[in-house]
Amino acid sequence: MSKSIYLWAVLAVAAIAACSNGPADTTPTDNLDRVEIPEDFSFVTKKSVALKVRAAASVVENGAALEVKREDGRILYMGPIQAGQDVDLKLNLPTKDEAVTVTLQSNDTAQSARVLIDSGEATAEFE
């Protein structure tokens, strides 16, 4: 019996708290009017990056698997790569990203490189 009384009391308090309107003296419009945005602030959230990946014949004998990941681990590209044939990728990335990880898997070996992408163009070479 005491558990059900406790449960009803908790539900009553939750219902009363849910009905609260919060502070009555502020409105979203008032707060937004006071926001100051610096002149040099950019609302851009994404950037386009041209990534070129190339592999030497000694690294990629009969072809290999290529993987490009963001720093948070999200895969951006998975596909094949051949010796002497560059893989050109156009990536749309968050502006906060500074680099991508490029991994080349050939036979039983894997090579990875962290590639900086700040300039909008980047190249990863495996030799």
N, CA, C and O atoms as a printed pandas DataFrame, in Angstrom:
     atom_number atom_name residue_name chain_id  residue_number  x_coord  y_coord  z_coord
0              1         N          MET        A               1    0.814   -1.192    0.000
1              2        CA          MET        A               1    0.000    0.000    0.000
2              3         C          MET        A               1    0.863    1.263    0.000
3              4         O          MET        A               1    0.542    2.234   -0.685
4              5         N          SER        A               2    1.968    1.253    0.774
5              6        CA          SER        A               2    2.789    2.451    0.853
6              7         C          SER        A               2    3.500    2.735   -0.472
7              8         O          SER        A               2    3.804    3.890   -0.772
8              9         N          LYS        A               3    3.767    1.700   -1.262
9             10        CA          LYS        A               3    4.402    1.920   -2.570
10            11         C          LYS        A               3    3.449    2.648   -3.506
11            12         O          LYS        A               3    3.874    3.525   -4.258
12            13         N          SER        A               4    2.184    2.302   -3.473
13            14        CA          SER        A               4    1.228    2.969   -4.362
14            15         C          SER        A               4    1.026    4.424   -3.941
15            16         O          SER        A               4    0.856    5.286   -4.804
16            17         N          ILE        A               5    1.039    4.719   -2.649
17            18        CA          ILE        A               5    0.921    6.110   -2.191
18            19         C          ILE        A               5    2.137    6.906   -2.649
19            20         O          ILE        A               5    2.012    8.041   -3.108
20            21         N          TYR        A               6    3.299    6.306   -2.521
21            22        CA          TYR        A               6    4.526    6.958   -2.973
22            23         C          TYR        A               6    4.463    7.232   -4.472
23            24         O          TYR        A               6    4.833    8.320   -4.914
24            25         N          LEU        A               7    4.002    6.269   -5.255
25            26        CA          LEU        A               7    3.890    6.419   -6.708
26            27         C          LEU        A               7    2.916    7.533   -7.054
27            28         O          LEU        A               7    3.207    8.342   -7.935
28            29         N          TRP        A               8    1.775    7.601   -6.392
29            30        CA          TRP        A               8    0.800    8.658   -6.654
30            31         C          TRP        A               8    1.372   10.026   -6.293
31            32         O          TRP        A               8    1.114   11.010   -6.986
32            33         N          ALA        A               9    2.139   10.091   -5.224
33            34        CA          ALA        A               9    2.745   11.357   -4.823
34            35         C          ALA        A               9    3.753   11.826   -5.862
35            36         O          ALA        A               9    3.792   13.009   -6.198
36            37         N          VAL        A              10    4.561   10.918   -6.368
37            38        CA          VAL        A              10    5.549   11.267   -7.397
38            39         C          VAL        A              10    4.847   11.724   -8.676
39            40         O          VAL        A              10    5.265   12.706   -9.288
40            41         N          LEU        A              11    3.802   11.034   -9.079
41            42        CA          LEU        A              11    3.049   11.427  -10.276
42            43         C          LEU        A              11    2.401   12.793  -10.100
43            44         O          LEU        A              11    2.370   13.578  -11.047
44            45         N          ALA        A              12    1.887   13.097   -8.922
45            46        CA          ALA        A              12    1.264   14.396   -8.662
46            47         C          ALA        A              12    2.295   15.515   -8.746
47            48         O          ALA        A              12    2.024   16.564   -9.330
48            49         N          VAL        A              13    3.463   15.302   -8.173
49            50        CA          VAL        A              13    4.523   16.316   -8.231
50            51         C          VAL        A              13    4.973   16.519   -9.674
51            52         O          VAL        A              13    5.191   17.654  -10.099
52            53         N          ALA        A              14    5.114   15.440  -10.426
53            54        CA          ALA        A              14    5.522   15.553  -11.830
54            55         C          ALA        A              14    4.478   16.310  -12.639
55            56         O          ALA        A              14    4.836   17.114  -13.500
56            57         N          ALA        A              15    3.203   16.075  -12.384
57            58        CA          ALA        A              15    2.139   16.763  -13.108
58            59         C          ALA        A              15    2.138   18.253  -12.794
59            60         O          ALA        A              15    1.929   19.076  -13.685
60            61         N          ILE        A              16    2.368   18.601  -11.539
61            62        CA          ILE        A              16    2.397   20.011  -11.149
62            63         C          ILE        A              16    3.612   20.692  -11.770
63            64         O          ILE        A              16    3.510   21.819  -12.256
64            65         N          ALA        A              17    4.741   20.028  -11.759
65            66        CA          ALA        A              17    5.954   20.607  -12.346
66            67         C          ALA        A              17    5.820   20.779  -13.847
67            68         O          ALA        A              17    6.368   21.730  -14.404
68            69         N          ALA        A              18    5.109   19.889  -14.514
69            70        CA          ALA        A              18    4.933   19.977  -15.966
70            71         C          ALA        A              18    4.067   21.163  -16.352
71            72         O          ALA        A              18    4.180   21.662  -17.472
72            73         N          CYS        A              19    3.214   21.626  -15.465
73            74        CA          CYS        A              19    2.335   22.747  -15.758
74            75         C          CYS        A              19    3.017   24.098  -15.590
75            76         O          CYS        A              19    2.449   25.122  -15.970
76            77         N          SER        A              20    4.200   24.121  -15.040
77            78        CA          SER        A              20    4.899   25.373  -14.795
78            79         C          SER        A              20    5.301   26.010  -16.123
79            80         O          SER        A              20    5.746   25.315  -17.037
80            81         N          ASN        A              21    5.145   27.326  -16.231
81            82        CA          ASN        A              21    5.490   28.060  -17.445
82            83         C          ASN        A              21    6.922   28.571  -17.432
83            84         O          ASN        A              21    7.394   29.084  -18.447
84            85         N          GLY        A              22    7.612   28.448  -16.336
85            86        CA          GLY        A              22    8.971   28.961  -16.251
86            87         C          GLY        A              22    8.965   30.435  -15.945
87            88         O          GLY        A              22    7.931   30.965  -15.538
88            89         N          PRO        A              23   10.089   31.129  -16.125
89            90        CA          PRO        A              23   10.163   32.562  -15.807
90            91         C          PRO        A              23    9.187   33.356  -16.671
91            92         O          PRO        A              23    9.148   33.183  -17.889
92            93         N          ALA        A              24    8.406   34.221  -16.043
93            94        CA          ALA        A              24    7.392   34.985  -16.766
94            95         C          ALA        A              24    7.937   36.287  -17.321
95            96         O          ALA        A              24    7.278   36.915  -18.150
96            97         N          ASP        A              25    9.129   36.719  -16.890
97            98        CA          ASP        A              25    9.617   38.039  -17.274
98            99         C          ASP        A              25   10.447   38.042  -18.560
99           100         O          ASP        A              25   10.858   39.115  -19.001
100          101         N          THR        A              26   10.708   36.897  -19.174
101          102        CA          THR        A              26   11.481   36.879  -20.419
102          103         C          THR        A              26   10.699   36.163  -21.506
103          104         O          THR        A              26    9.934   35.236  -21.239
104          105         N          THR        A              27   10.904   36.606  -22.724
105          106        CA          THR        A              27   10.318   35.932  -23.885
106          107         C          THR        A              27   11.453   35.673  -24.866
107          108         O          THR        A              27   12.453   36.390  -24.849
108          109         N          PRO        A              28   11.318   34.658  -25.724
109          110        CA          PRO        A              28   12.391   34.381  -26.697
110          111         C          PRO        A              28   12.730   35.586  -27.564
111          112         O          PRO        A              28   13.897   35.785  -27.903
112          113         N          THR        A              29   11.736   36.399  -27.933
113          114        CA          THR        A              29   11.988   37.560  -28.773
114          115         C          THR        A              29   12.874   38.572  -28.051
115          116         O          THR        A              29   13.780   39.146  -28.654
116          117         N          ASP        A              30   12.614   38.796  -26.751
117          118        CA          ASP        A              30   13.437   39.735  -25.990
118          119         C          ASP        A              30   14.887   39.281  -25.952
119          120         O          ASP        A              30   15.798   40.091  -26.125
120          121         N          ASN        A              31   15.103   38.002  -25.729
121          122        CA          ASN        A              31   16.465   37.483  -25.653
122          123         C          ASN        A              31   17.168   37.566  -26.991
123          124         O          ASN        A              31   18.354   37.891  -27.038
124          125         N          LEU        A              32   16.477   37.284  -28.077
125          126        CA          LEU        A              32   17.083   37.299  -29.405
126          127         C          LEU        A              32   17.492   38.712  -29.811
127          128         O          LEU        A              32   18.484   38.897  -30.516
128          129         N          ASP        A              33   16.735   39.695  -29.372
129          130        CA          ASP        A              33   17.063   41.084  -29.704
130          131         C          ASP        A              33   18.401   41.511  -29.100
131          132         O          ASP        A              33   19.043   42.429  -29.611
132          133         N          ARG        A              34   18.823   40.862  -28.031
133          134        CA          ARG        A              34   20.064   41.240  -27.353
134          135         C          ARG        A              34   21.287   40.476  -27.868
135          136         O          ARG        A              34   22.406   40.742  -27.430
136          137         N          VAL        A              35   21.090   39.547  -28.777
137          138        CA          VAL        A              35   22.213   38.761  -29.293
138          139         C          VAL        A              35   23.064   39.633  -30.213
139          140         O          VAL        A              35   22.552   40.310  -31.104
140          141         N          GLU        A              36   24.357   39.601  -29.980
141          142        CA          GLU        A              36   25.284   40.350  -30.823
142          143         C          GLU        A              36   26.146   39.370  -31.601
143          144         O          GLU        A              36   26.776   38.491  -31.012
144          145         N          ILE        A              37   26.179   39.516  -32.924
145          146        CA          ILE        A              37   26.954   38.633  -33.788
146          147         C          ILE        A              37   28.131   39.432  -34.339
147          148         O          ILE        A              37   27.931   40.471  -34.967
148          149         N          PRO        A              38   29.362   38.957  -34.111
149          150        CA          PRO        A              38   30.536   39.675  -34.627
150          151         C          PRO        A              38   30.499   39.780  -36.158
151          152         O          PRO        A              38   29.977   38.892  -36.832
152          153         N          GLU        A              39   31.045   40.849  -36.691
153          154        CA          GLU        A              39   31.038   41.068  -38.138
154          155         C          GLU        A              39   31.770   39.977  -38.905
155          156         O          GLU        A              39   31.386   39.649  -40.028
156          157         N          ASP        A              40   32.822   39.407  -38.317
157          158        CA          ASP        A              40   33.604   38.397  -39.019
158          159         C          ASP        A              40   33.070   36.976  -38.822
159          160         O          ASP        A              40   33.701   36.013  -39.257
160          161         N          PHE        A              41   31.914   36.842  -38.173
161          162        CA          PHE        A              41   31.338   35.508  -37.935
162          163         C          PHE        A              41   30.786   34.945  -39.232
163          164         O          PHE        A              41   30.111   35.648  -39.984
164          165         N          SER        A              42   31.074   33.678  -39.492
165          166        CA          SER        A              42   30.578   33.006  -40.689
166          167         C          SER        A              42   29.558   31.956  -40.286
167          168         O          SER        A              42   29.788   31.182  -39.357
168          169         N          PHE        A              43   28.444   31.931  -40.980
169          170        CA          PHE        A              43   27.413   30.944  -40.704
170          171         C          PHE        A              43   27.647   29.647  -41.485
171          172         O          PHE        A              43   26.813   28.743  -41.446
172          173         N          VAL        A              44   28.759   29.553  -42.183
173          174        CA          VAL        A              44   29.079   28.374  -42.979
174          175         C          VAL        A              44   29.364   27.204  -42.033
175          176         O          VAL        A              44   30.165   27.325  -41.107
176          177         N          THR        A              45   28.705   26.079  -42.275
177          178        CA          THR        A              45   28.896   24.910  -41.414
178          179         C          THR        A              45   29.569   23.754  -42.143
179          180         O          THR        A              45   29.993   22.785  -41.513
180          181         N          LYS        A              46   29.670   23.848  -43.460
181          182        CA          LYS        A              46   30.301   22.784  -44.237
182          183         C          LYS        A              46   31.330   23.384  -45.175
183          184         O          LYS        A              46   31.266   24.558  -45.539
184          185         N          LYS        A              47   32.291   22.531  -45.559
185          186        CA          LYS        A              47   33.287   22.947  -46.539
186          187         C          LYS        A              47   33.486   21.818  -47.535
187          188         O          LYS        A              47   33.339   20.641  -47.204
188          189         N          SER        A              48   33.820   22.194  -48.749
189          190        CA          SER        A              48   34.076   21.222  -49.803
190          191         C          SER        A              48   35.583   21.005  -49.909
191          192         O          SER        A              48   36.354   21.963  -49.962
192          193         N          VAL        A              49   35.991   19.744  -49.940
193          194        CA          VAL        A              49   37.405   19.400  -50.000
194          195         C          VAL        A              49   37.635   18.451  -51.174
195          196         O          VAL        A              49   36.910   17.471  -51.342
196          197         N          ALA        A              50   38.647   18.748  -51.979
197          198        CA          ALA        A              50   39.063   17.855  -53.065
198          199         C          ALA        A              50   40.213   17.003  -52.543
199          200         O          ALA        A              50   41.284   17.518  -52.223
200          201         N          LEU        A              51   39.985   15.717  -52.461
201          202        CA          LEU        A              51   41.005   14.792  -51.967
202          203         C          LEU        A              51   41.463   13.886  -53.099
203          204         O          LEU        A              51   40.652   13.245  -53.766
204          205         N          LYS        A              52   42.775   13.842  -53.306
205          206        CA          LYS        A              52   43.365   12.963  -54.319
206          207         C          LYS        A              52   44.175   11.898  -53.596
207          208         O          LYS        A              52   44.999   12.209  -52.736
208          209         N          VAL        A              53   43.935   10.638  -53.949
209          210        CA          VAL        A              53   44.674    9.526  -53.355
210          211         C          VAL        A              53   45.382    8.791  -54.476
211          212         O          VAL        A              53   44.777    8.449  -55.492
212          213         N          ARG        A              54   46.676    8.551  -54.280
213          214        CA          ARG        A              54   47.432    7.790  -55.284
214          215         C          ARG        A              54   48.292    6.758  -54.577
215          216         O          ARG        A              54   48.754    6.969  -53.456
216          217         N          ALA        A              55   48.496    5.638  -55.256
217          218        CA          ALA        A              55   49.283    4.548  -54.681
218          219         C          ALA        A              55   50.266    4.033  -55.724
219          220         O          ALA        A              55   49.926    3.889  -56.899
220          221         N          ALA        A              56   51.483    3.759  -55.280
221          222        CA          ALA        A              56   52.521    3.222  -56.165
222          223         C          ALA        A              56   52.238    1.756  -56.473
223          224         O          ALA        A              56   51.558    1.070  -55.710
224          225         N          ALA        A              57   52.764    1.290  -57.590
225          226        CA          ALA        A              57   52.567   -0.100  -57.995
226          227         C          ALA        A              57   53.111   -1.080  -56.971
227          228         O          ALA        A              57   52.570   -2.174  -56.811
228          229         N          SER        A              58   54.173   -0.701  -56.278
229          230        CA          SER        A              58   54.757   -1.593  -55.273
230          231         C          SER        A              58   53.827   -1.793  -54.073
231          232         O          SER        A              58   53.922   -2.806  -53.381
232          233         N          VAL        A              59   52.947   -0.852  -53.829
233          234        CA          VAL        A              59   52.006   -0.943  -52.706
234          235         C          VAL        A              59   50.726   -1.645  -53.134
235          236         O          VAL        A              59   50.135   -2.402  -52.364
236          237         N          VAL        A              60   50.309   -1.390  -54.353
237          238        CA          VAL        A              60   49.045   -1.929  -54.859
238          239         C          VAL        A              60   49.354   -2.839  -56.046
239          240         O          VAL        A              60   49.317   -2.396  -57.194
240          241         N          GLU        A              61   49.651   -4.077  -55.781
241          242        CA          GLU        A              61   50.014   -4.998  -56.859
242          243         C          GLU        A              61   48.811   -5.347  -57.741
243          244         O          GLU        A              61   48.834   -5.121  -58.951
244          245         N          ASN        A              62   47.775   -5.893  -57.132
245          246        CA          ASN        A              62   46.592   -6.307  -57.888
246          247         C          ASN        A              62   45.355   -5.534  -57.456
247          248         O          ASN        A              62   44.249   -6.074  -57.456
248          249         N          GLY        A              63   45.536   -4.305  -57.096
249          250        CA          GLY        A              63   44.418   -3.508  -56.607
250          251         C          GLY        A              63   44.350   -3.572  -55.087
251          252         O          GLY        A              63   44.942   -4.450  -54.460
252          253         N          ALA        A              64   43.629   -2.641  -54.515
253          254        CA          ALA        A              64   43.516   -2.560  -53.060
254          255         C          ALA        A              64   42.211   -1.878  -52.700
255          256         O          ALA        A              64   41.515   -1.328  -53.554
256          257         N          ALA        A              65   41.899   -1.925  -51.426
257          258        CA          ALA        A              65   40.710   -1.249  -50.909
258          259         C          ALA        A              65   41.122    0.069  -50.274
259          260         O          ALA        A              65   42.119    0.144  -49.555
260          261         N          LEU        A              66   40.353    1.093  -50.546
261          262        CA          LEU        A              66   40.616    2.423  -50.031
262          263         C          LEU        A              66   39.460    2.834  -49.130
263          264         O          LEU        A              66   38.294    2.614  -49.457
264          265         N          GLU        A              67   39.797    3.434  -47.994
265          266        CA          GLU        A              67   38.772    3.904  -47.064
266          267         C          GLU        A              67   39.168    5.288  -46.559
267          268         O          GLU        A              67   40.315    5.519  -46.177
268          269         N          VAL        A              68   38.203    6.203  -46.564
269          270        CA          VAL        A              68   38.427    7.554  -46.065
270          271         C          VAL        A              68   37.432    7.779  -44.930
271          272         O          VAL        A              68   36.227    7.585  -45.091
272          273         N          LYS        A              69   37.972    8.202  -43.760
273          274        CA          LYS        A              69   37.132    8.416  -42.576
274          275         C          LYS        A              69   37.336    9.809  -42.014
275          276         O          LYS        A              69   38.409   10.400  -42.128
276          277         N          ARG        A              70   36.267   10.321  -41.399
277          278        CA          ARG        A              70   36.385   11.542  -40.609
278          279         C          ARG        A              70   37.092   11.208  -39.306
279          280         O          ARG        A              70   37.248   10.036  -38.964
280          281         N          GLU        A              71   37.511   12.216  -38.589
281          282        CA          GLU        A              71   38.205   11.999  -37.318
282          283         C          GLU        A              71   37.298   11.362  -36.270
283          284         O          GLU        A              71   37.784   10.729  -35.333
284          285         N          ASP        A              72   35.987   11.526  -36.422
285          286        CA          ASP        A              72   35.067   10.893  -35.474
286          287         C          ASP        A              72   34.768    9.444  -35.837
287          288         O          ASP        A              72   33.981    8.785  -35.159
288          289         N          GLY        A              73   35.398    8.938  -36.918
289          290        CA          GLY        A              73   35.251    7.535  -37.307
290          291         C          GLY        A              73   34.221    7.273  -38.381
291          292         O          GLY        A              73   34.120    6.143  -38.859
292          293         N          ARG        A              74   33.458    8.261  -38.776
293          294        CA          ARG        A              74   32.443    8.061  -39.815
294          295         C          ARG        A              74   33.111    7.849  -41.168
295          296         O          ARG        A              74   34.001    8.604  -41.559
296          297         N          ILE        A              75   32.674    6.823  -41.871
297          298        CA          ILE        A              75   33.260    6.496  -43.173
298          299         C          ILE        A              75   32.672    7.414  -44.240
299          300         O          ILE        A              75   31.453    7.540  -44.364
300          301         N          LEU        A              76   33.549    8.049  -45.003
301          302        CA          LEU        A              76   33.143    8.940  -46.079
302          303         C          LEU        A              76   33.197    8.247  -47.439
303          304         O          LEU        A              76   32.405    8.551  -48.332
304          305         N          TYR        A              77   34.134    7.319  -47.588
305          306        CA          TYR        A              77   34.306    6.648  -48.870
306          307         C          TYR        A              77   34.913    5.273  -48.645
307          308         O          TYR        A              77   35.800    5.097  -47.809
308          309         N          MET        A              78   34.424    4.307  -49.402
309          310        CA          MET        A              78   35.022    2.970  -49.471
310          311         C          MET        A              78   34.980    2.547  -50.930
311          312         O          MET        A              78   33.941    2.627  -51.585
312          313         N          GLY        A              79   36.123    2.098  -51.429
313          314        CA          GLY        A              79   36.156    1.673  -52.823
314          315         C          GLY        A              79   37.521    1.158  -53.216
315          316         O          GLY        A              79   38.442    1.132  -52.400
316          317         N          PRO        A              80   37.654    0.747  -54.474
317          318        CA          PRO        A              80   38.933    0.201  -54.947
318          319         C          PRO        A              80   39.899    1.300  -55.373
319          320         O          PRO        A              80   39.501    2.429  -55.659
320          321         N          ILE        A              81   41.173    0.940  -55.407
321          322        CA          ILE        A              81   42.203    1.814  -55.954
322          323         C          ILE        A              81   43.190    0.928  -56.708
323          324         O          ILE        A              81   43.545   -0.160  -56.256
324          325         N          GLN        A              82   43.625    1.424  -57.873
325          326        CA          GLN        A              82   44.577    0.695  -58.715
326          327         C          GLN        A              82   45.885    1.482  -58.786
327          328         O          GLN        A              82   45.893    2.701  -58.615
328          329         N          ALA        A              83   46.962    0.794  -59.035
329          330        CA          ALA        A              83   48.265    1.453  -59.186
330          331         C          ALA        A              83   48.229    2.365  -60.407
331          332         O          ALA        A              83   47.734    1.985  -61.468
332          333         N          GLY        A              84   48.750    3.545  -60.244
333          334        CA          GLY        A              84   48.832    4.480  -61.359
334          335         C          GLY        A              84   47.520    5.168  -61.698
335          336         O          GLY        A              84   47.487    5.975  -62.627
336          337         N          GLN        A              85   46.447    4.884  -60.990
337          338        CA          GLN        A              85   45.158    5.533  -61.237
338          339         C          GLN        A              85   44.720    6.263  -59.965
339          340         O          GLN        A              85   44.306    5.644  -58.985
340          341         N          ASP        A              86   44.820    7.573  -60.006
341          342        CA          ASP        A              86   44.441    8.368  -58.846
342          343         C          ASP        A              86   42.942    8.243  -58.578
343          344         O          ASP        A              86   42.144    8.086  -59.501
344          345         N          VAL        A              87   42.584    8.314  -57.325
345          346        CA          VAL        A              87   41.176    8.390  -56.932
346          347         C          VAL        A              87   40.936    9.836  -56.502
347          348         O          VAL        A              87   41.525   10.315  -55.533
348          349         N          ASP        A              88   40.063   10.521  -57.239
349          350        CA          ASP        A              88   39.727   11.911  -56.941
350          351         C          ASP        A              88   38.365   11.953  -56.269
351          352         O          ASP        A              88   37.371   11.485  -56.825
352          353         N          LEU        A              89   38.327   12.516  -55.074
353          354        CA          LEU        A              89   37.089   12.578  -54.296
354          355         C          LEU        A              89   36.738   14.021  -53.988
355          356         O          LEU        A              89   37.618   14.839  -53.720
356          357         N          LYS        A              90   35.456   14.330  -54.025
357          358        CA          LYS        A              90   34.930   15.614  -53.542
358          359         C          LYS        A              90   34.175   15.303  -52.263
359          360         O          LYS        A              90   33.187   14.569  -52.283
360          361         N          LEU        A              91   34.631   15.855  -51.161
361          362        CA          LEU        A              91   34.033   15.583  -49.859
362          363         C          LEU        A              91   33.405   16.847  -49.293
363          364         O          LEU        A              91   33.985   17.930  -49.378
364          365         N          ASN        A              92   32.223   16.706  -48.718
365          366        CA          ASN        A              92   31.595   17.793  -47.976
366          367         C          ASN        A              92   31.728   17.462  -46.501
367          368         O          ASN        A              92   31.172   16.478  -46.015
368          369         N          LEU        A              93   32.476   18.304  -45.797
369          370        CA          LEU        A              93   32.800   18.033  -44.401
370          371         C          LEU        A              93   32.391   19.194  -43.515
371          372         O          LEU        A              93   32.297   20.329  -43.982
372          373         N          PRO        A              94   32.147   18.922  -42.243
373          374        CA          PRO        A              94   31.909   20.028  -41.307
374          375         C          PRO        A              94   33.135   20.939  -41.243
375          376         O          PRO        A              94   34.267   20.465  -41.345
376          377         N          THR        A              95   32.919   22.215  -41.079
377          378        CA          THR        A              95   34.039   23.156  -41.045
378          379         C          THR        A              95   34.975   22.883  -39.878
379          380         O          THR        A              95   36.144   23.264  -39.932
380          381         N          LYS        A              96   34.494   22.233  -38.826
381          382        CA          LYS        A              96   35.345   21.944  -37.665
382          383         C          LYS        A              96   36.374   20.859  -37.942
383          384         O          LYS        A              96   37.372   20.771  -37.226
384          385         N          ASP        A              97   36.160   20.028  -38.966
385          386        CA          ASP        A              97   37.105   18.957  -39.268
386          387         C          ASP        A              97   38.401   19.527  -39.828
387          388         O          ASP        A              97   38.389   20.376  -40.718
388          389         N          GLU        A              98   39.514   19.048  -39.294
389          390        CA          GLU        A              98   40.828   19.509  -39.743
390          391         C          GLU        A              98   41.539   18.483  -40.603
391          392         O          GLU        A              98   42.437   18.832  -41.368
392          393         N          ALA        A              99   41.146   17.214  -40.487
393          394        CA          ALA        A              99   41.846   16.152  -41.208
394          395         C          ALA        A              99   40.909   14.974  -41.436
395          396         O          ALA        A              99   39.863   14.851  -40.799
396          397         N          VAL        A             100   41.318   14.111  -42.365
397          398        CA          VAL        A             100   40.661   12.825  -42.582
398          399         C          VAL        A             100   41.729   11.742  -42.483
399          400         O          VAL        A             100   42.921   12.013  -42.627
400          401         N          THR        A             101   41.289   10.520  -42.237
401          402        CA          THR        A             101   42.207    9.389  -42.209
402          403         C          THR        A             101   41.973    8.560  -43.458
403          404         O          THR        A             101   40.853    8.130  -43.733
404          405         N          VAL        A             102   43.036    8.342  -44.208
405          406        CA          VAL        A             102   42.972    7.549  -45.429
406          407         C          VAL        A             102   43.684    6.232  -45.156
407          408         O          VAL        A             102   44.840    6.220  -44.733
408          409         N          THR        A             103   42.985    5.117  -45.398
409          410        CA          THR        A             103   43.555    3.789  -45.155
410          411         C          THR        A             103   43.550    2.997  -46.452
411          412         O          THR        A             103   42.556    2.957  -47.178
412          413         N          LEU        A             104   44.690    2.368  -46.724
413          414        CA          LEU        A             104   44.850    1.532  -47.911
414          415         C          LEU        A             104   45.085    0.100  -47.436
415          416         O          LEU        A             104   46.042   -0.174  -46.711
416          417         N          GLN        A             105   44.210   -0.805  -47.847
417          418        CA          GLN        A             105   44.305   -2.224  -47.459
418          419         C          GLN        A             105   44.650   -3.030  -48.709
419          420         O          GLN        A             105   43.862   -3.112  -49.651
420          421         N          SER        A             106   45.849   -3.623  -48.698
421          422        CA          SER        A             106   46.303   -4.419  -49.827
422          423         C          SER        A             106   46.832   -5.746  -49.308
423          424         O          SER        A             106   47.717   -5.777  -48.453
424          425         N          ASN        A             107   46.288   -6.846  -49.826
425          426        CA          ASN        A             107   46.636   -8.180  -49.333
426          427         C          ASN        A             107   46.439   -8.231  -47.821
427          428         O          ASN        A             107   45.323   -8.021  -47.346
428          429         N          ASP        A             108   47.482   -8.503  -47.059
429          430        CA          ASP        A             108   47.352   -8.589  -45.604
430          431         C          ASP        A             108   47.935   -7.375  -44.888
431          432         O          ASP        A             108   48.107   -7.406  -43.669
432          433         N          THR        A             109   48.239   -6.323  -45.613
433          434        CA          THR        A             109   48.830   -5.152  -44.990
434          435         C          THR        A             109   47.904   -3.945  -45.125
435          436         O          THR        A             109   47.152   -3.819  -46.091
436          437         N          ALA        A             110   47.979   -3.078  -44.144
437          438        CA          ALA        A             110   47.196   -1.841  -44.174
438          439         C          ALA        A             110   48.108   -0.669  -43.841
439          440         O          ALA        A             110   48.958   -0.755  -42.955
440          441         N          GLN        A             111   47.916    0.416  -44.561
441          442        CA          GLN        A             111   48.658    1.652  -44.300
442          443         C          GLN        A             111   47.639    2.757  -44.102
443          444         O          GLN        A             111   46.650    2.835  -44.830
444          445         N          SER        A             112   47.878    3.605  -43.125
445          446        CA          SER        A             112   46.985    4.729  -42.869
446          447         C          SER        A             112   47.769    6.024  -42.844
447          448         O          SER        A             112   48.948    6.051  -42.489
448          449         N          ALA        A             113   47.097    7.099  -43.228
449          450        CA          ALA        A             113   47.706    8.422  -43.188
450          451         C          ALA        A             113   46.652    9.428  -42.747
451          452         O          ALA        A             113   45.507    9.381  -43.196
452          453         N          ARG        A             114   47.048   10.326  -41.874
453          454        CA          ARG        A             114   46.180   11.437  -41.468
454          455         C          ARG        A             114   46.483   12.588  -42.420
455          456         O          ARG        A             114   47.624   13.041  -42.510
456          457         N          VAL        A             115   45.470   13.055  -43.124
457          458        CA          VAL        A             115   45.650   14.067  -44.156
458          459         C          VAL        A             115   44.946   15.352  -43.733
459          460         O          VAL        A             115   43.740   15.351  -43.488
460          461         N          LEU        A             116   45.695   16.441  -43.648
461          462        CA          LEU        A             116   45.124   17.741  -43.299
462          463         C          LEU        A             116   44.306   18.278  -44.462
463          464         O          LEU        A             116   44.719   18.167  -45.616
464          465         N          ILE        A             117   43.149   18.860  -44.167
465          466        CA          ILE        A             117   42.234   19.304  -45.224
466          467         C          ILE        A             117   41.884   20.784  -45.109
467          468         O          ILE        A             117   40.893   21.225  -45.692
468          469         N          ASP        A             118   42.665   21.547  -44.380
469          470        CA          ASP        A             118   42.339   22.948  -44.130
470          471         C          ASP        A             118   42.294   23.802  -45.395
471          472         O          ASP        A             118   41.500   24.740  -45.469
472          473         N          SER        A             119   43.118   23.503  -46.380
473          474        CA          SER        A             119   43.209   24.363  -47.558
474          475         C          SER        A             119   42.121   24.108  -48.587
475          476         O          SER        A             119   41.998   24.876  -49.541
476          477         N          GLY        A             120   41.332   23.061  -48.428
477          478        CA          GLY        A             120   40.300   22.737  -49.424
478          479         C          GLY        A             120   40.778   21.734  -50.446
479          480         O          GLY        A             120   39.974   21.200  -51.210
480          481         N          GLU        A             121   42.074   21.465  -50.476
481          482        CA          GLU        A             121   42.656   20.455  -51.360
482          483         C          GLU        A             121   43.650   19.644  -50.566
483          484         O          GLU        A             121   44.367   20.180  -49.720
484          485         N          ALA        A             122   43.696   18.351  -50.837
485          486        CA          ALA        A             122   44.642   17.495  -50.117
486          487         C          ALA        A             122   45.012   16.302  -50.992
487          488         O          ALA        A             122   44.255   15.893  -51.873
488          489         N          THR        A             123   46.190   15.758  -50.725
489          490        CA          THR        A             123   46.664   14.591  -51.456
490          491         C          THR        A             123   47.248   13.586  -50.466
491          492         O          THR        A             123   47.997   13.939  -49.556
492          493         N          ALA        A             124   46.883   12.332  -50.674
493          494        CA          ALA        A             124   47.464   11.241  -49.877
494          495         C          ALA        A             124   48.196   10.329  -50.854
495          496         O          ALA        A             124   47.611    9.839  -51.820
496          497         N          GLU        A             125   49.477   10.108  -50.592
497          498        CA          GLU        A             125   50.282    9.242  -51.457
498          499         C          GLU        A             125   50.807    8.069  -50.661
499          500         O          GLU        A             125   51.350    8.237  -49.569
500          501         N          PHE        A             126   50.643    6.875  -51.214
501          502        CA          PHE        A             126   51.147    5.659  -50.597
502          503         C          PHE        A             126   52.235    5.099  -51.501
503          504         O          PHE        A             126   51.980    4.776  -52.661
504          505         N          GLU        A             127   53.452    4.984  -50.968
505          506        CA          GLU        A             127   54.580    4.490  -51.758
506          507         C          GLU        A             127   55.235    3.321  -51.071
507          508         O          GLU        A             127   56.207    2.768  -51.586
